[in-house]
Coordinates of N, CA, C and O in Angstrom, one line a residue:
M112 N 0.8 -1.2 0.0 CA 0.0 0.0 0.0 C 0.9 1.2 0.0 O 1.9 1.3 0.6
S113 N 0.5 2.3 -0.7 CA 1.3 3.5 -0.7 C 0.9 4.4 0.5 O -0.1 4.2 1.2
L114 N 1.8 5.4 0.7 CA 1.6 6.4 1.7 C 0.6 7.4 1.3 O 0.1 7.4 0.2
S115 N 0.3 8.3 2.3 CA -0.8 9.3 2.0 C -0.4 10.2 0.8 O 0.8 10.3 0.4
H116 N -1.4 10.8 0.2 CA -1.2 11.6 -1.0 C -0.4 12.9 -0.7 O 0.2 13.5 -1.6
S117 N -0.2 13.3 0.6 CA 0.5 14.5 0.9 C 1.9 14.3 1.2 O 2.6 15.1 1.9
H118 N 2.5 13.2 0.7 CA 4.0 13.0 0.9 C 4.7 14.2 0.4 O 4.5 14.7 -0.7
P119 N 5.7 14.7 1.1 CA 6.4 16.0 0.8 C 7.2 16.0 -0.6 O 7.4 17.0 -1.1
N120 N 7.6 14.8 -1.1 CA 8.4 14.8 -2.3 C 7.6 14.6 -3.5 O 8.1 14.6 -4.6
R121 N 6.3 14.4 -3.4 CA 5.5 14.1 -4.6 C 5.2 15.4 -5.4 O 5.1 16.4 -4.9
P122 N 5.2 15.2 -6.8 CA 5.0 16.4 -7.6 C 3.6 16.9 -7.5 O 2.7 16.1 -7.2
V123 N 3.4 18.2 -7.8 CA 2.1 18.7 -7.9 C 1.5 18.3 -9.2 O 2.1 18.4 -10.3
W124 N 0.3 17.7 -9.2 CA -0.3 17.2 -10.4 C -0.9 18.4 -11.3 O -1.5 19.3 -10.7
V125 N -0.7 18.3 -12.6 CA -1.3 19.3 -13.5 C -2.8 19.1 -13.4 O -3.3 18.0 -13.5
P126 N -3.6 20.2 -13.3 CA -5.0 20.0 -13.2 C -5.6 19.4 -14.5 O -5.2 19.9 -15.6
D127 N -6.5 18.5 -14.4 CA -7.1 17.9 -15.6 C -7.7 18.9 -16.6 O -7.6 18.8 -17.8
S128 N -8.3 20.0 -16.0 CA -9.0 20.9 -16.8 C -8.1 21.8 -17.7 O -8.5 22.5 -18.6
T129 N -6.8 21.7 -17.5 CA -5.8 22.6 -18.2 C -5.2 21.8 -19.4 O -4.4 22.4 -20.1
V130 N -5.5 20.5 -19.5 CA -4.8 19.7 -20.6 C -5.9 19.1 -21.4 O -6.8 18.4 -21.0
S131 N -5.7 19.3 -22.8 CA -6.7 18.7 -23.7 C -6.1 17.6 -24.5 O -6.8 16.9 -25.3
A132 N -4.7 17.4 -24.4 CA -4.1 16.4 -25.2 C -2.9 15.7 -24.4 O -2.4 16.4 -23.5
C133 N -2.5 14.5 -24.7 CA -1.5 13.8 -24.1 C -0.2 14.6 -24.1 O 0.2 15.2 -25.2
S134 N 0.5 14.7 -23.0 CA 1.8 15.4 -23.0 C 2.9 14.8 -23.8 O 3.9 15.5 -24.1
R135 N 2.7 13.5 -24.2 CA 3.8 12.9 -25.0 C 3.4 12.8 -26.5 O 4.1 13.3 -27.4
C136 N 2.3 12.1 -26.8 CA 1.9 11.8 -28.2 C 1.0 12.9 -28.8 O 0.7 12.9 -30.0
K137 N 0.5 13.8 -27.9 CA -0.4 14.9 -28.4 C -1.8 14.4 -28.9 O -2.5 15.2 -29.5
S138 N -2.2 13.2 -28.6 CA -3.5 12.7 -28.9 C -4.5 13.5 -28.1 O -4.3 13.7 -26.9
S139 N -5.6 13.9 -28.7 CA -6.7 14.6 -27.9 C -7.4 13.7 -27.0 O -7.8 12.6 -27.4
F140 N -7.7 14.2 -25.8 CA -8.5 13.4 -24.9 C -10.0 13.4 -25.3 O -10.4 14.4 -25.8
S141 N -10.7 12.3 -25.0 CA -12.1 12.2 -25.3 C -12.7 11.3 -24.2 O -12.0 10.9 -23.3
F142 N -13.9 10.9 -24.5 CA -14.6 10.0 -23.6 C -13.9 8.7 -23.6 O -13.8 8.0 -22.6
E143 N -13.4 8.3 -24.8 CA -12.7 7.0 -24.9 C -11.2 7.1 -24.5 O -10.7 6.1 -24.0
L144 N -10.6 8.2 -24.8 CA -9.2 8.3 -24.5 C -9.0 9.2 -23.2 O -9.1 10.4 -23.3
R145 N -8.8 8.6 -22.1 CA -8.9 9.2 -20.8 C -7.5 9.8 -20.4 O -6.5 9.3 -20.9
R146 N -7.6 10.7 -19.4 CA -6.4 11.3 -18.9 C -5.9 10.5 -17.7 O -6.6 9.9 -16.9
H147 N -4.5 10.4 -17.6 CA -3.9 9.7 -16.5 C -2.7 10.5 -16.1 O -1.9 10.9 -16.9
H148 N -2.6 10.7 -14.8 CA -1.4 11.4 -14.2 C -0.3 10.4 -14.0 O -0.5 9.3 -13.4
C149 N 0.9 10.8 -14.4 CA 2.1 10.1 -14.0 C 2.4 10.4 -12.5 O 2.5 11.6 -12.2
R150 N 2.6 9.4 -11.7 CA 2.9 9.6 -10.3 C 4.3 10.2 -10.0 O 4.6 10.7 -9.0
H151 N 5.2 10.1 -11.0 CA 6.5 10.6 -10.9 C 6.7 12.1 -11.2 O 7.3 12.8 -10.5
C152 N 6.1 12.5 -12.4 CA 6.3 13.9 -12.8 C 5.0 14.7 -12.6 O 5.1 16.0 -12.7
G153 N 3.8 14.1 -12.5 CA 2.6 14.9 -12.3 C 2.0 15.3 -13.6 O 0.9 16.0 -13.6
L154 N 2.6 15.1 -14.8 CA 2.0 15.5 -16.0 C 0.9 14.5 -16.4 O 0.7 13.4 -15.9
I155 N 0.1 14.9 -17.4 CA -1.1 14.1 -17.9 C -0.7 13.4 -19.2 O -0.3 14.0 -20.1
F156 N -1.1 12.1 -19.3 CA -0.8 11.3 -20.5 C -2.0 10.4 -20.8 O -2.8 10.2 -19.9
C157 N -2.0 9.9 -22.0 CA -3.0 8.9 -22.4 C -2.6 7.6 -21.9 O -1.4 7.4 -21.4
H158 N -3.5 6.6 -22.0 CA -3.2 5.3 -21.5 C -1.9 4.7 -22.2 O -1.1 4.0 -21.6
Y159 N -1.9 4.9 -23.5 CA -0.8 4.3 -24.3 C 0.6 4.8 -23.9 O 1.6 4.1 -24.0
C160 N 0.7 6.1 -23.4 CA 1.9 6.7 -23.0 C 2.2 6.6 -21.5 O 3.2 7.1 -21.0
S161 N 1.3 5.9 -20.8 CA 1.5 5.8 -19.3 C 1.0 4.4 -18.8 O 0.4 4.3 -17.8
A162 N 1.3 3.4 -19.6 CA 0.8 2.1 -19.3 C 1.7 1.3 -18.3 O 1.3 0.2 -17.9
K163 N 2.9 1.8 -18.1 CA 3.8 1.1 -17.2 C 3.6 1.5 -15.8 O 3.1 2.6 -15.5
S164 N 4.2 0.7 -14.9 CA 4.1 1.0 -13.5 C 5.4 0.5 -12.8 O 6.1 -0.4 -13.2
R165 N 5.7 1.2 -11.7 CA 6.9 0.8 -10.8 C 6.7 1.4 -9.5 O 6.1 2.5 -9.3
P166 N 7.3 0.8 -8.4 CA 7.3 1.5 -7.1 C 8.2 2.8 -7.2 O 9.2 2.8 -8.0
L167 N 7.8 3.8 -6.5 CA 8.6 5.0 -6.4 C 8.9 5.3 -4.9 O 8.2 6.1 -4.3
L168 N 9.8 4.6 -4.4 CA 10.1 4.6 -3.0 C 10.4 6.0 -2.5 O 9.9 6.4 -1.4
L169 N 11.1 6.9 -3.2 CA 11.4 8.2 -2.7 C 10.2 9.1 -2.7 O 10.2 10.1 -2.0
L170 N 9.2 8.7 -3.4 CA 7.9 9.5 -3.3 C 6.9 8.8 -2.4 O 5.8 9.3 -2.3
G171 N 7.3 7.7 -1.8 CA 6.4 7.1 -0.8 C 5.5 6.1 -1.4 O 4.6 5.6 -0.7
Y172 N 5.6 5.7 -2.6 CA 4.8 4.6 -3.3 C 5.6 3.3 -3.2 O 6.6 3.1 -3.9
L173 N 5.1 2.5 -2.3 CA 5.8 1.2 -2.0 C 5.4 0.1 -3.0 O 6.1 -0.8 -3.3
E174 N 4.2 0.3 -3.5 CA 3.6 -0.7 -4.6 C 3.8 0.0 -5.9 O 3.9 1.3 -6.0
P175 N 3.8 -0.7 -7.0 CA 3.9 -0.1 -8.3 C 2.7 0.8 -8.6 O 1.6 0.5 -8.3
V176 N 3.0 2.0 -9.2 CA 2.0 3.0 -9.6 C 2.3 3.4 -11.0 O 3.3 3.2 -11.6
R177 N 1.3 4.0 -11.6 CA 1.3 4.4 -13.0 C 2.4 5.5 -13.2 O 2.5 6.5 -12.5
V178 N 3.3 5.3 -14.2 CA 4.3 6.3 -14.6 C 4.2 6.4 -16.1 O 3.9 5.4 -16.8
C179 N 4.6 7.5 -16.6 CA 4.7 7.7 -18.1 C 5.9 7.0 -18.6 O 6.8 6.7 -17.9
D180 N 5.9 6.8 -19.9 CA 7.1 6.2 -20.6 C 8.4 6.9 -20.3 O 9.4 6.2 -19.9
P181 N 8.5 8.2 -20.4 CA 9.8 8.8 -20.1 C 10.2 8.6 -18.7 O 11.4 8.4 -18.4
C182 N 9.3 8.8 -17.7 CA 9.7 8.6 -16.3 C 10.1 7.1 -16.0 O 10.9 6.8 -15.2
F183 N 9.4 6.2 -16.7 CA 9.7 4.8 -16.5 C 11.2 4.5 -16.9 O 11.9 3.9 -16.2
E184 N 11.6 5.1 -18.0 CA 13.0 5.0 -18.4 C 14.0 5.7 -17.4 O 15.0 5.1 -17.1
I185 N 13.6 6.9 -17.0 CA 14.5 7.6 -16.0 C 14.6 6.8 -14.7 O 15.7 6.7 -14.1
C186 N 13.5 6.2 -14.2 CA 13.5 5.5 -13.0 C 14.2 4.2 -13.0 O 14.5 3.6 -12.0
S187 N 14.5 3.7 -14.3 CA 15.1 2.4 -14.4 C 16.6 2.5 -14.5 O 17.3 1.5 -14.6
L188 N 17.1 3.7 -14.6 CA 18.6 4.0 -14.7 C 19.3 3.7 -13.4 O 18.8 3.8 -12.3

């Protein structure tokens, strides 16, 4: 189980209402293509660009959580 949402190292999430397209592939969000926040960077991505997960111990996530493709690569270094 992960720690509370108010962990001091967690990024501030971009508000859903300010983003109309995926931060990576630029696909427009719709009823079928939903928004997902990356738990590592806080940006918003489509499912296809944020389908991976991993624990983020420094952010207090002990179990795997959704991360975007770029953050997945950064966190695996």
